[in-house]
Amino acid sequence: LKADFNTVGSAREADFIFTVEARVTDGGKQFDMYRANIDGGVSVSKPGGETLFSESFENLSGVQLDLERAGSRAFDAASEEMNEVYIPRFKRFLLR
């Protein structure tokens, strides 16, 4: 088994389909800083639709001087979480 995954151009060529769903909400403003929160989930399925792996995440946040940039920071946090937590968990799942 390769340590990393390759991307392909279409679902027909894929062994797995990795899906991320996310919702960003306004976490409020404090001391001129805006907070954006992100909740969602990640799932991995076969091209036929069978879900192999699914996990949710919540309360990942980003803080910045305006709400749009705070949302971008929250997505950066979610991306880091995918790389550091969920992709390694999926790899361990495959090795079982």
Coordinates of N, CA, C and O in Angstrom, one line a residue:
L1 N 0.9 -1.2 0.0 CA 0.0 0.0 0.0 C 0.9 1.2 0.0 O 1.8 1.4 0.8
K2 N 0.6 2.2 -0.9 CA 1.4 3.4 -1.0 C 1.1 4.3 0.2 O -0.1 4.3 0.7
A3 N 2.0 5.0 0.7 CA 1.8 5.9 1.9 C 0.9 7.1 1.5 O 0.3 7.6 2.4
D4 N 0.9 7.5 0.3 CA 0.1 8.7 -0.1 C -0.9 8.3 -1.2 O -0.8 7.2 -1.8
F5 N -1.9 9.2 -1.4 CA -2.9 8.9 -2.3 C -2.7 9.8 -3.6 O -2.2 10.9 -3.5
N6 N -3.1 9.3 -4.7 CA -3.0 10.1 -5.9 C -4.4 10.5 -6.3 O -5.4 9.8 -6.0
T7 N -4.5 11.7 -6.9 CA -5.8 12.1 -7.4 C -6.0 11.7 -8.9 O -5.0 11.5 -9.6
V8 N -7.3 11.6 -9.3 CA -7.6 11.2 -10.7 C -8.6 12.2 -11.2 O -9.2 12.9 -10.5
G9 N -8.8 12.1 -12.5 CA -9.6 13.1 -13.2 C -11.1 12.8 -13.1 O -11.9 13.7 -13.3
S10 N -11.5 11.6 -12.8 CA -13.0 11.3 -12.7 C -13.2 10.2 -11.7 O -12.4 9.5 -11.3
A11 N -14.5 10.2 -11.2 CA -14.9 9.2 -10.2 C -14.7 7.8 -10.8 O -14.5 6.8 -10.0
R12 N -14.9 7.6 -12.1 CA -14.7 6.2 -12.7 C -13.3 5.7 -12.5 O -13.2 4.5 -12.4
E13 N -12.3 6.5 -12.4 CA -11.0 6.1 -12.2 C -10.6 5.9 -10.8 O -9.5 5.4 -10.5
A14 N -11.4 6.4 -9.8 CA -11.1 6.4 -8.4 C -11.3 5.1 -7.7 O -12.3 4.4 -8.0
D15 N -10.5 4.8 -6.7 CA -10.7 3.7 -5.8 C -11.5 4.2 -4.7 O -12.3 3.4 -4.1
F16 N -11.4 5.4 -4.3 CA -12.1 6.0 -3.2 C -12.5 7.5 -3.5 O -11.8 8.1 -4.2
I17 N -13.6 7.9 -3.0 CA -14.1 9.3 -3.1 C -14.1 9.9 -1.7 O -14.8 9.5 -0.8
F18 N -13.3 10.9 -1.6 CA -13.1 11.7 -0.3 C -14.0 12.9 -0.4 O -13.8 13.8 -1.2
T19 N -14.9 13.0 0.5 CA -15.9 14.1 0.5 C -15.8 14.9 1.9 O -15.8 14.3 2.9
V20 N -15.7 16.2 1.8 CA -15.7 17.1 2.9 C -16.9 18.0 2.8 O -17.1 18.6 1.8
E21 N -17.7 18.0 3.9 CA -18.8 19.0 4.0 C -18.5 19.9 5.2 O -18.1 19.4 6.2
A22 N -18.8 21.2 5.0 CA -18.5 22.2 6.0 C -19.5 23.3 6.1 O -20.0 23.7 5.0
R23 N -19.8 23.8 7.3 CA -20.6 24.9 7.5 C -19.8 26.0 8.3 O -19.2 25.6 9.3
V24 N -19.8 27.2 7.8 CA -19.1 28.2 8.5 C -20.2 29.1 9.2 O -21.1 29.5 8.5
T25 N -20.0 29.4 10.4 CA -20.9 30.3 11.1 C -20.1 31.5 11.8 O -19.0 31.4 12.1
D26 N -20.8 32.6 12.0 CA -20.3 33.7 12.6 C -20.1 33.4 14.1 O -21.1 33.2 14.8
G27 N -18.9 33.5 14.6 CA -18.7 33.2 16.0 C -18.6 34.5 16.9 O -18.4 34.4 18.1
G28 N -18.9 35.6 16.3 CA -19.0 36.9 17.0 C -17.8 37.7 16.9 O -16.8 37.3 16.3
K29 N -17.8 38.9 17.5 CA -16.7 39.8 17.5 C -16.4 40.2 18.9 O -17.2 40.4 19.7
Q30 N -15.1 40.2 19.1 CA -14.6 40.6 20.5 C -13.3 41.4 20.3 O -12.4 40.9 19.6
F31 N -13.2 42.6 20.8 CA -12.0 43.4 20.8 C -11.6 43.6 19.3 O -10.4 43.5 19.0
D32 N -12.5 44.0 18.4 CA -12.2 44.2 17.0 C -11.7 43.0 16.3 O -11.2 43.2 15.2
M33 N -11.9 41.8 16.8 CA -11.5 40.6 16.1 C -12.8 39.8 15.9 O -13.6 39.6 16.8
Y34 N -12.9 39.2 14.7 CA -14.0 38.4 14.3 C -13.6 36.9 14.4 O -12.5 36.6 14.1
R35 N -14.5 36.1 14.8 CA -14.3 34.7 14.9 C -15.3 34.0 14.0 O -16.5 34.3 13.9
A36 N -14.8 33.0 13.2 CA -15.7 32.2 12.3 C -15.5 30.8 12.8 O -14.3 30.3 13.1
N37 N -16.6 30.0 13.0 CA -16.5 28.6 13.4 C -16.9 27.7 12.2 O -17.7 28.1 11.4
I38 N -16.3 26.6 12.1 CA -16.6 25.6 11.1 C -16.9 24.3 11.7 O -16.2 23.8 12.6
D39 N -18.0 23.7 11.2 CA -18.4 22.4 11.6 C -18.7 21.6 10.3 O -19.0 22.1 9.3
G40 N -18.5 20.3 10.4 CA -18.8 19.5 9.2 C -18.4 18.0 9.4 O -18.3 17.5 10.5
G41 N -18.1 17.4 8.3 CA -17.7 16.0 8.3 C -16.9 15.6 7.1 O -16.8 16.4 6.1
V42 N -16.2 14.5 7.2 CA -15.5 13.9 6.2 C -15.9 12.5 6.0 O -16.2 11.8 7.0
S43 N -16.0 12.1 4.7 CA -16.4 10.7 4.5 C -15.6 10.2 3.3 O -15.2 10.9 2.4
V44 N -15.4 8.9 3.3 CA -14.7 8.2 2.2 C -15.6 7.1 1.7 O -16.1 6.3 2.5
S45 N -15.9 7.1 0.4 CA -16.8 6.0 -0.1 C -16.1 5.4 -1.3 O -15.2 5.9 -1.9
K46 N -16.7 4.3 -1.7 CA -16.4 3.6 -3.0 C -17.1 4.3 -4.1 O -18.2 4.9 -3.8
P47 N -16.6 4.3 -5.3 CA -17.4 4.9 -6.4 C -18.8 4.5 -6.5 O -19.7 5.3 -6.9
G48 N -19.2 3.3 -6.1 CA -20.6 2.9 -6.2 C -21.4 3.5 -5.1 O -22.7 3.3 -5.1
G49 N -20.8 4.2 -4.1 CA -21.6 4.8 -3.1 C -21.5 4.3 -1.7 O -21.9 4.9 -0.7
E50 N -20.9 3.1 -1.5 CA -20.7 2.5 -0.2 C -19.8 3.3 0.7 O -18.6 3.5 0.3
T51 N -20.3 3.8 1.8 CA -19.4 4.6 2.7 C -18.5 3.7 3.5 O -19.0 2.7 4.1
L52 N -17.2 3.9 3.5 CA -16.2 3.1 4.2 C -15.8 3.7 5.5 O -15.5 3.1 6.5
F53 N -15.8 5.1 5.5 CA -15.2 5.8 6.6 C -16.0 7.1 6.8 O -16.2 7.8 5.8
S54 N -16.3 7.5 8.0 CA -17.0 8.8 8.2 C -16.7 9.3 9.6 O -16.8 8.6 10.5
E55 N -16.4 10.6 9.6 CA -16.1 11.3 10.9 C -16.6 12.7 10.8 O -16.7 13.3 9.7
S56 N -17.0 13.3 11.9 CA -17.4 14.7 11.9 C -16.4 15.5 12.7 O -15.6 15.0 13.5
F57 N -16.4 16.8 12.5 CA -15.6 17.7 13.2 C -16.5 19.0 13.6 O -17.4 19.3 12.9
E58 N -16.1 19.6 14.6 CA -16.8 20.8 15.0 C -16.0 21.8 15.8 O -14.9 21.4 16.3
N59 N -16.4 23.0 15.8 CA -15.8 24.1 16.5 C -14.3 24.4 16.1 O -13.5 24.8 16.9
L60 N -14.0 24.1 14.9 CA -12.7 24.6 14.4 C -12.9 26.1 14.1 O -14.0 26.5 13.5
S61 N -12.0 26.9 14.4 CA -12.3 28.3 14.3 C -11.1 29.1 13.7 O -9.9 28.6 13.7
G62 N -11.4 30.3 13.2 CA -10.4 31.2 12.7 C -10.7 32.6 13.2 O -11.9 32.9 13.4
V63 N -9.7 33.3 13.5 CA -9.9 34.7 14.0 C -9.1 35.6 13.1 O -7.9 35.4 12.8
Q64 N -9.7 36.8 12.8 CA -9.1 37.7 11.9 C -9.8 39.1 12.1 O -10.8 39.2 12.8
L65 N -9.3 40.1 11.4 CA -9.9 41.5 11.5 C -11.2 41.6 10.8 O -11.9 42.6 11.1
D66 N -11.6 40.7 9.9 CA -12.9 40.8 9.4 C -13.5 39.4 9.2 O -12.7 38.4 9.3
L67 N -14.8 39.2 9.1 CA -15.4 37.9 9.1 C -15.0 37.1 7.9 O -14.8 35.9 8.1
E68 N -14.8 37.6 6.8 CA -14.4 36.9 5.6 C -13.1 36.2 5.8 O -12.9 35.0 5.5
R69 N -12.1 37.0 6.3 CA -10.8 36.4 6.5 C -10.8 35.4 7.7 O -10.0 34.5 7.7
A70 N -11.6 35.7 8.7 CA -11.8 34.7 9.8 C -12.3 33.4 9.2 O -11.8 32.3 9.6
G71 N -13.2 33.4 8.3 CA -13.7 32.2 7.7 C -12.7 31.5 6.9 O -12.6 30.3 6.9
S72 N -11.8 32.3 6.2 CA -10.7 31.7 5.5 C -9.7 31.0 6.5 O -9.3 29.9 6.2
R73 N -9.5 31.6 7.6 CA -8.6 31.0 8.6 C -9.2 29.7 9.2 O -8.6 28.8 9.5
A74 N -10.6 29.7 9.3 CA -11.3 28.5 9.8 C -11.1 27.4 8.8 O -10.9 26.2 9.2
F75 N -11.2 27.7 7.5 CA -11.0 26.6 6.5 C -9.5 26.2 6.5 O -9.2 25.0 6.3
D76 N -8.6 27.1 6.8 CA -7.2 26.6 6.9 C -7.0 25.6 8.1 O -6.3 24.6 8.0
A77 N -7.7 25.9 9.2 CA -7.7 25.0 10.4 C -8.3 23.7 10.0 O -7.8 22.6 10.4
A78 N -9.4 23.7 9.2 CA -10.0 22.4 8.8 C -9.1 21.6 7.9 O -9.0 20.4 8.0
S79 N -8.4 22.3 7.0 CA -7.4 21.7 6.1 C -6.3 21.0 6.9 O -5.9 19.8 6.7
E80 N -5.8 21.7 7.9 CA -4.8 21.1 8.8 C -5.3 19.9 9.5 O -4.6 18.8 9.6
E81 N -6.5 20.0 10.0 CA -7.2 18.9 10.7 C -7.3 17.7 9.8 O -7.1 16.5 10.2
M82 N -7.7 17.9 8.5 CA -7.8 16.8 7.5 C -6.4 16.1 7.4 O -6.4 14.9 7.4
N83 N -5.4 16.9 7.2 CA -4.1 16.3 7.0 C -3.5 15.6 8.2 O -2.8 14.6 8.1
E84 N -3.7 16.2 9.4 CA -3.1 15.7 10.6 C -3.9 14.6 11.3 O -3.4 13.8 12.0
V85 N -5.2 14.6 11.1 CA -6.1 13.7 11.9 C -6.8 12.7 11.0 O -6.7 11.5 11.2
Y86 N -7.6 13.2 10.1 CA -8.6 12.3 9.4 C -7.9 11.5 8.3 O -8.3 10.3 8.1
I87 N -7.0 12.0 7.5 CA -6.3 11.2 6.5 C -5.5 10.1 7.2 O -5.6 9.0 6.8
P88 N -4.7 10.4 8.3 CA -4.1 9.3 9.0 C -5.0 8.3 9.5 O -4.7 7.1 9.5
R89 N -6.2 8.7 10.1 CA -7.1 7.7 10.6 C -7.7 6.8 9.4 O -7.8 5.6 9.6
F90 N -7.9 7.4 8.3 CA -8.4 6.6 7.1 C -7.3 5.7 6.7 O -7.6 4.5 6.4
K91 N -6.1 6.1 6.7 CA -5.0 5.2 6.3 C -4.9 4.0 7.3 O -4.7 2.8 6.9
R92 N -5.0 4.3 8.6 CA -5.0 3.2 9.6 C -6.2 2.3 9.3 O -6.1 1.0 9.5
F93 N -7.4 2.8 9.0 CA -8.6 2.0 8.7 C -8.3 1.1 7.5 O -8.7 -0.1 7.6
L94 N -7.6 1.6 6.5 CA -7.3 0.7 5.3 C -6.4 -0.4 5.7 O -6.4 -1.5 5.1
L95 N -5.5 -0.2 6.6 CA -4.5 -1.2 7.0 C -5.0 -2.3 7.9 O -4.3 -3.3 8.1
R96 N -6.2 -2.1 8.4 CA -6.8 -3.2 9.3 C -7.0 -4.5 8.6 O -7.2 -4.6 7.5

